[in-house]
mmCIF file of C-alpha atoms in Angstrom:
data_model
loop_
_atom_site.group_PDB
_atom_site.id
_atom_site.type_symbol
_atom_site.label_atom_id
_atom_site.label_comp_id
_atom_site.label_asym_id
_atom_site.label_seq_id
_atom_site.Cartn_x
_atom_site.Cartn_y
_atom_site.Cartn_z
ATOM 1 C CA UNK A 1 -18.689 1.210 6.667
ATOM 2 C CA UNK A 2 -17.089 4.360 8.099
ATOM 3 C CA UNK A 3 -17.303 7.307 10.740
ATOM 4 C CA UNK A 4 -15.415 9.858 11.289
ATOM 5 C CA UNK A 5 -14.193 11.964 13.679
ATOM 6 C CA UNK A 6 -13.935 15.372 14.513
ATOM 7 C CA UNK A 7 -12.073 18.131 16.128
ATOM 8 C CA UNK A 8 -14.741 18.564 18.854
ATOM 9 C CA UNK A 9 -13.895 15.116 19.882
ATOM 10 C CA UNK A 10 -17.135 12.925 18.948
ATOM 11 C CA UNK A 11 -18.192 10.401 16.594
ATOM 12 C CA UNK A 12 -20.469 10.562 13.472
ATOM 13 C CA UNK A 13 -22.933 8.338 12.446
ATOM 14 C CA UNK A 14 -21.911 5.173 10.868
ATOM 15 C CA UNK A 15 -22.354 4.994 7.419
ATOM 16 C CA UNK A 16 -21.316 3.043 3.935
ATOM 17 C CA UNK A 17 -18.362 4.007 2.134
ATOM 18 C CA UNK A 18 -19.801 6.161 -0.946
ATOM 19 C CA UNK A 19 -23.259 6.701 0.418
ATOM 20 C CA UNK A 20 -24.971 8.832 -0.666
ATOM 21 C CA UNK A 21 -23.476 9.221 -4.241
ATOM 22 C CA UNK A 22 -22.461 5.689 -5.575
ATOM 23 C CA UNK A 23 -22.551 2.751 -2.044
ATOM 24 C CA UNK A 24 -19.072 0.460 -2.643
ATOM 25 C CA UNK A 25 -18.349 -2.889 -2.260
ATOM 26 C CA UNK A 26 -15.443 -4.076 -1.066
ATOM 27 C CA UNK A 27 -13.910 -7.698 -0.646
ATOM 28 C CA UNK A 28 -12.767 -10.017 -0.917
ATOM 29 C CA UNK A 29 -10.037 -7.929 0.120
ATOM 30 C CA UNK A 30 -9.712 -5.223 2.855
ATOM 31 C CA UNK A 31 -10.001 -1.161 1.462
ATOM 32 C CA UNK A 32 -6.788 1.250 2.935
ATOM 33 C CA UNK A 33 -7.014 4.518 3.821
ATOM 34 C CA UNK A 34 -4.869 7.968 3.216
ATOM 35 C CA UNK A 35 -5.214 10.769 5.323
ATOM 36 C CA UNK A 36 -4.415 13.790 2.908
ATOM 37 C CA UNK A 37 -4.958 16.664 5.203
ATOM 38 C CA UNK A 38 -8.312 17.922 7.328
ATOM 39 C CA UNK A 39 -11.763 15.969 6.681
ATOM 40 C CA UNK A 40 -9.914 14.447 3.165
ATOM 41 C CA UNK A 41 -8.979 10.760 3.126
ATOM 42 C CA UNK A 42 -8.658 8.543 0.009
ATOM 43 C CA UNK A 43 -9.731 4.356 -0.391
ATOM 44 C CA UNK A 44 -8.199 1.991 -2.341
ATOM 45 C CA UNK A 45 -9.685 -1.256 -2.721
ATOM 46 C CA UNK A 46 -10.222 -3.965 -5.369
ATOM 47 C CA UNK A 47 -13.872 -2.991 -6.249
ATOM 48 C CA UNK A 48 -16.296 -6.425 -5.715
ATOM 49 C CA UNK A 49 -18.333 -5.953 -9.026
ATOM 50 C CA UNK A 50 -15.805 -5.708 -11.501
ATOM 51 C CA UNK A 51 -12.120 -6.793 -9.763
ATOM 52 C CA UNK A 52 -10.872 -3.416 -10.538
ATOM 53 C CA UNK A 53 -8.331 -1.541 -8.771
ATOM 54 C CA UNK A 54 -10.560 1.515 -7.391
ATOM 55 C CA UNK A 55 -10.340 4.312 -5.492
ATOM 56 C CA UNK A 56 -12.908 6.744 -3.815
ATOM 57 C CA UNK A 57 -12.256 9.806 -1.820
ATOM 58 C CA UNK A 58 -14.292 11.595 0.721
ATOM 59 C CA UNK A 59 -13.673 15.777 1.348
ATOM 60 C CA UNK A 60 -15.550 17.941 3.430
ATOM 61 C CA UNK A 61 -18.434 16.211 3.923
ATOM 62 C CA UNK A 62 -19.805 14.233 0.963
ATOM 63 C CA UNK A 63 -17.747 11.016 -0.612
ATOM 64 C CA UNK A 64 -16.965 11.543 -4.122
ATOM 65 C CA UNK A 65 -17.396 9.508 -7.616
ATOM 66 C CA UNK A 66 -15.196 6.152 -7.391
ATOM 67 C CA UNK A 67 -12.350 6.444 -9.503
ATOM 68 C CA UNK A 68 -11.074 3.340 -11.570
ATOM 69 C CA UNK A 69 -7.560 3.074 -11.481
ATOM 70 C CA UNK A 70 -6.561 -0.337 -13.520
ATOM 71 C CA UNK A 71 -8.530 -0.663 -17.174
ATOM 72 C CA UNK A 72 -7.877 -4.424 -17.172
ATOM 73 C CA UNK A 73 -10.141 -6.761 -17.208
ATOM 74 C CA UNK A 74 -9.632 -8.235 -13.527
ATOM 75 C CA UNK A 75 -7.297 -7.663 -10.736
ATOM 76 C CA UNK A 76 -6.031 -10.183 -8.244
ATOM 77 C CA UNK A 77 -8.017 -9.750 -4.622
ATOM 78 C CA UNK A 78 -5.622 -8.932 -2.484
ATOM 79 C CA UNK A 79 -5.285 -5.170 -0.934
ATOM 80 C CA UNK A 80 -3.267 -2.108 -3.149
ATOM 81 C CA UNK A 81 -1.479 0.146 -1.231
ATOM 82 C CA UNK A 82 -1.782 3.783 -1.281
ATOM 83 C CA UNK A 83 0.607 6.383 -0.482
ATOM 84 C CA UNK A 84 1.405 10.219 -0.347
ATOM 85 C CA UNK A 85 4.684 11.336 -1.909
ATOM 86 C CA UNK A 86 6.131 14.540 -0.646
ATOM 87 C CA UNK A 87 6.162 16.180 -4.042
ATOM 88 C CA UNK A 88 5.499 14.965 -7.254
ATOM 89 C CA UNK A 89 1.957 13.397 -7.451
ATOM 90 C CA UNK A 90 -0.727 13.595 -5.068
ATOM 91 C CA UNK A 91 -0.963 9.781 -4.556
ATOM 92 C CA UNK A 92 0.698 6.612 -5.915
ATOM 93 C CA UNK A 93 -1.389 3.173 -5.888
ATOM 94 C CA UNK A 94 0.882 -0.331 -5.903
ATOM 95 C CA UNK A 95 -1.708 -3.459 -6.645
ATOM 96 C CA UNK A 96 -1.468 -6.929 -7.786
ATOM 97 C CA UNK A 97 -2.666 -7.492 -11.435
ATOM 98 C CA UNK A 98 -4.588 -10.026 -13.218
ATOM 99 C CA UNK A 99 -1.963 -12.499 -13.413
ATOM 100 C CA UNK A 100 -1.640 -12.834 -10.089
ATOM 101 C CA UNK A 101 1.641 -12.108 -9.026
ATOM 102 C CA UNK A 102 2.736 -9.308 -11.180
ATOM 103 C CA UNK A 103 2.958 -5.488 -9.220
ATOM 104 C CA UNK A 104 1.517 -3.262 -10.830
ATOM 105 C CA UNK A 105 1.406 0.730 -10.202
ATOM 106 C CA UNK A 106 -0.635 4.090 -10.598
ATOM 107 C CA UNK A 107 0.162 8.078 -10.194
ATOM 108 C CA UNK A 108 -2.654 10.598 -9.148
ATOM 109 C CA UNK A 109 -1.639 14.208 -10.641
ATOM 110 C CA UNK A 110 -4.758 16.546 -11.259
ATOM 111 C CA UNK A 111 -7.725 14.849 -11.376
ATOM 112 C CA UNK A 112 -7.515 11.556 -12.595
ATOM 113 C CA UNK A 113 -5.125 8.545 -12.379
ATOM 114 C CA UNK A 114 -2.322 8.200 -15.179
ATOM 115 C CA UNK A 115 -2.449 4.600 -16.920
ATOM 116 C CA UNK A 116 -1.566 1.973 -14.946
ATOM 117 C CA UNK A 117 2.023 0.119 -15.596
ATOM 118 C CA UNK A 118 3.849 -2.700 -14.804
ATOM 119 C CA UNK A 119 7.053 -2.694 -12.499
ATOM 120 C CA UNK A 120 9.757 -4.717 -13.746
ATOM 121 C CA UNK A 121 10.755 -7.803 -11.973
ATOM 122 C CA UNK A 122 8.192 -7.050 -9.315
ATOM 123 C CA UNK A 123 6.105 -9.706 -8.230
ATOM 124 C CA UNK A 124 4.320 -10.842 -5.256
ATOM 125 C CA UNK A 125 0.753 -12.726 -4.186
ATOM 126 C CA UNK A 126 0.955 -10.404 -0.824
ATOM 127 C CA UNK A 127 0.110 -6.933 -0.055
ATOM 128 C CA UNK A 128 2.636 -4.500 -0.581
ATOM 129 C CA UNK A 129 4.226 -2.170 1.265
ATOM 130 C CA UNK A 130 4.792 1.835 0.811
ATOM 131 C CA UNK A 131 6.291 4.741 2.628
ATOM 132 C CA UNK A 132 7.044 8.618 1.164
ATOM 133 C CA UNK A 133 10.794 9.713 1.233
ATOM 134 C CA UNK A 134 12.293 13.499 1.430
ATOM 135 C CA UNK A 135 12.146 15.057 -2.014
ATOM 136 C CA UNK A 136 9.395 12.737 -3.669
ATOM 137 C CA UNK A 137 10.435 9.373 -3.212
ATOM 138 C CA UNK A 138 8.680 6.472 -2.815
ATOM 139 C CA UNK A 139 9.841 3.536 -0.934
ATOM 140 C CA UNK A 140 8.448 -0.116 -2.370
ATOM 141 C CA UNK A 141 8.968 -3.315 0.131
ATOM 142 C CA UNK A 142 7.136 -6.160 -1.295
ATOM 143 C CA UNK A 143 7.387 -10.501 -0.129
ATOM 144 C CA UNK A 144 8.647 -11.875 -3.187
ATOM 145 C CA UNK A 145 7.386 -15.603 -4.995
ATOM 146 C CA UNK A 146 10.615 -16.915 -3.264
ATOM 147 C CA UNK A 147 9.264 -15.706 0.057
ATOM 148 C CA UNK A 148 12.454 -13.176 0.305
ATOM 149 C CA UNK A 149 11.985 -9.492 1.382
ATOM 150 C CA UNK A 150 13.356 -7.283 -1.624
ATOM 151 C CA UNK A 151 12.776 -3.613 -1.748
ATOM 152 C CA UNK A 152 13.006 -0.353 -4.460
ATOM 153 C CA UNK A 153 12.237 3.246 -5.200
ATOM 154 C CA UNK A 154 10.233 5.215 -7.175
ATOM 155 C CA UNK A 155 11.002 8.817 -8.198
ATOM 156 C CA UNK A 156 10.765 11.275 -10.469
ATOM 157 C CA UNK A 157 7.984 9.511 -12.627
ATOM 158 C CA UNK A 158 10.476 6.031 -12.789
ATOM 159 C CA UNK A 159 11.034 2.662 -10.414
ATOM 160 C CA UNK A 160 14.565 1.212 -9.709
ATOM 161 C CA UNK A 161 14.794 -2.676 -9.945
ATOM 162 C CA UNK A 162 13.931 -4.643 -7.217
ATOM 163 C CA UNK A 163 16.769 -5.876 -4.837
ATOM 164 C CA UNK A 164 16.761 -8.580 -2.137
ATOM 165 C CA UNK A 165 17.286 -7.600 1.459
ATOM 166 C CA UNK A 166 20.030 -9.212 2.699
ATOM 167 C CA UNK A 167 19.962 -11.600 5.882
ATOM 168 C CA UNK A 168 16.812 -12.950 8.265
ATOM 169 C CA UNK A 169 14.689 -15.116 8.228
ATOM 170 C CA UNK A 170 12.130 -16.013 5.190
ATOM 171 C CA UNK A 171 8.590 -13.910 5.515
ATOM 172 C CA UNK A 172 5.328 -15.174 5.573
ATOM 173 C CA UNK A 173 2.858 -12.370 4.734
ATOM 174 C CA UNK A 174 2.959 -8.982 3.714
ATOM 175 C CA UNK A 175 6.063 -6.430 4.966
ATOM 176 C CA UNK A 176 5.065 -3.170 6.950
ATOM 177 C CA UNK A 177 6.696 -0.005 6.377
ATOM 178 C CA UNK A 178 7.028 3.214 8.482
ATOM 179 C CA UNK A 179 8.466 6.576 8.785
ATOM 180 C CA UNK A 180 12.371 6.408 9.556
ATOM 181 C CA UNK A 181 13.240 7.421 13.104
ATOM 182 C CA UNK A 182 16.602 8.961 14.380
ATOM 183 C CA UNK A 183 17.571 9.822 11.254
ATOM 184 C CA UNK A 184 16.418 6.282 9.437
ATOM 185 C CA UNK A 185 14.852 6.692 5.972
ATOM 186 C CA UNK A 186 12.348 4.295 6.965
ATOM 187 C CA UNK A 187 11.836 1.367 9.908
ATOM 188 C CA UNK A 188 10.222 -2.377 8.218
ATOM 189 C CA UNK A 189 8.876 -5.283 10.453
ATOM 190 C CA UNK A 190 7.805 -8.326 8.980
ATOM 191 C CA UNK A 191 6.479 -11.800 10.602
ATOM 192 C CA UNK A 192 8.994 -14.863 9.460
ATOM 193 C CA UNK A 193 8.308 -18.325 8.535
ATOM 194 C CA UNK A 194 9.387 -18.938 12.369
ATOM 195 C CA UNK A 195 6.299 -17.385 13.921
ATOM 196 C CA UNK A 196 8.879 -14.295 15.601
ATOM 197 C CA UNK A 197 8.628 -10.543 14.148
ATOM 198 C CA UNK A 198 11.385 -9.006 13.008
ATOM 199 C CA UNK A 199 12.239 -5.097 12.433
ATOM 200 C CA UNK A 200 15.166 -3.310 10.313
ATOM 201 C CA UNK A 201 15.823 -0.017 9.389
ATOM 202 C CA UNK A 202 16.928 2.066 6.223
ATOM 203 C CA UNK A 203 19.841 3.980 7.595
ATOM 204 C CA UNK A 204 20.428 7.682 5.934
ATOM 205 C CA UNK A 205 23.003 5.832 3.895
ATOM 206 C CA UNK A 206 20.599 3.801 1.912
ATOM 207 C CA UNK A 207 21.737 0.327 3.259
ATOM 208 C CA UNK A 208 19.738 -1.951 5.352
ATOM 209 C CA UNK A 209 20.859 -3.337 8.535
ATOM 210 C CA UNK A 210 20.080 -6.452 9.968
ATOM 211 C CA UNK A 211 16.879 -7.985 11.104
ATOM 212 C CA UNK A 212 16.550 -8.130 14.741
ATOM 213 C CA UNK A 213 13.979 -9.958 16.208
ATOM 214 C CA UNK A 214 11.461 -8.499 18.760
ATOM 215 C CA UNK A 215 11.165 -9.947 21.799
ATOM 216 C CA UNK A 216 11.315 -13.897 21.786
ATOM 217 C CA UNK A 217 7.668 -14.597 21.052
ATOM 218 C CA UNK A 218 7.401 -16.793 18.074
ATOM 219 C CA UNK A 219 3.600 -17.134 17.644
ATOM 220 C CA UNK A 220 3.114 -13.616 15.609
ATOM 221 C CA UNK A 221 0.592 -13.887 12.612
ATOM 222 C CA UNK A 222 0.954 -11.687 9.654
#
């Protein structure tokens, strides 16, 4: 379900995602939403019917035909993630395959999603996590099968390899990514196999400092 909400500062109506063109269902994973710009917001989800990675977007007032994004068969349940590079494409989609574990990714240019690929040495049972650069970049931070944090870039229509982040504690769950502040690229939290969160930062010289834990609770839950 949905509402949204507008400028004069109330509520709509409740209603189902795609109604009243084509209803979705969702699950078992959660949908994600992109705000791209006044009364025009995207979902990705992994569409119920067919396991498909899927997307649907809603502008000015109606919800729009659901766009497939993956042609295989099945996907694996768990949520994509959805982002808005700064040039380039509109949107880029990261999702789990059929396999399981292996990431795979999508481009929106146009009108229609380019064929989905694989990136290499990306894998991961967890959410992912994305967050838009200067000058078109894409930032990927992803929980890998070893329960390490490792990280990479996309840009200019191509992904870097995947490389651990050095130091902390092992994660349990899915990384979260957000815009870099005082001059960071971008800030990261996760949860760790301890129970504590943790947060560390992309400094403007593209290295990663070191986790630092917030607070001293140690009963955080992914």
């Amino acid at each position: 379900y949905n509402a949204t909400f507008s400028a004069a500062g109330s509520w709509s109506a409740i209603g189902t995602v795609g109604t009243p063109r084509v209803p979705q269902v969702f699950g078992p994973s959660e949908p994600v939403v992109l705000t791209r710009g006044a009364g025009t917001f995207t979902v990705a989800y992994i569409e119920d019917a067919t396991n498909r990675a899927t997307t649907i977007e809603f502008a000015g007032t109606l919800w729009q035909n659901p766009a497939t994004v993956s042609t295989e068969i099945t996907d694996y349940w768990k949520s994509p993630s959805l982002v808005a590079p700064s040039s380039g494409p509109t949107m880029l989609v990261v999702w789990t395959g059929s396999t399981g574990s292996q990431l795979r990714y999508s481009t929106f240019l146009g009108s229609a999603w380019a064929a989905a690929a694989n990136i290499t040495n990306a894998t991961s049972t967890e959410p992912t996590a994305l967050q838009a650069l200067p000058g078109g970049e894409v930032l990927l931070a992803f929980r890998g099968l070893d329960g390490k944090l490792y990280a990479l870039s996309w840009l200019a229509g191509s992904w870097g390899l995947p490389g651990q982040v050095a130091g902390g504690v092992l994660l349990t769950g899915s990384p979260a990514l957000a815009k870099g502040q005082e001059g960071a690229l971008a800030e990261l939290a996760y949860v760790g196999t301890d129970g504590a969160a943790y947060h560390l930062r992309l400094a403007a010289n593209r290295t990663w400092t070191a986790p630092v834990q917030v607070g001293t609770s140690v009963d955080f839950v992914s």
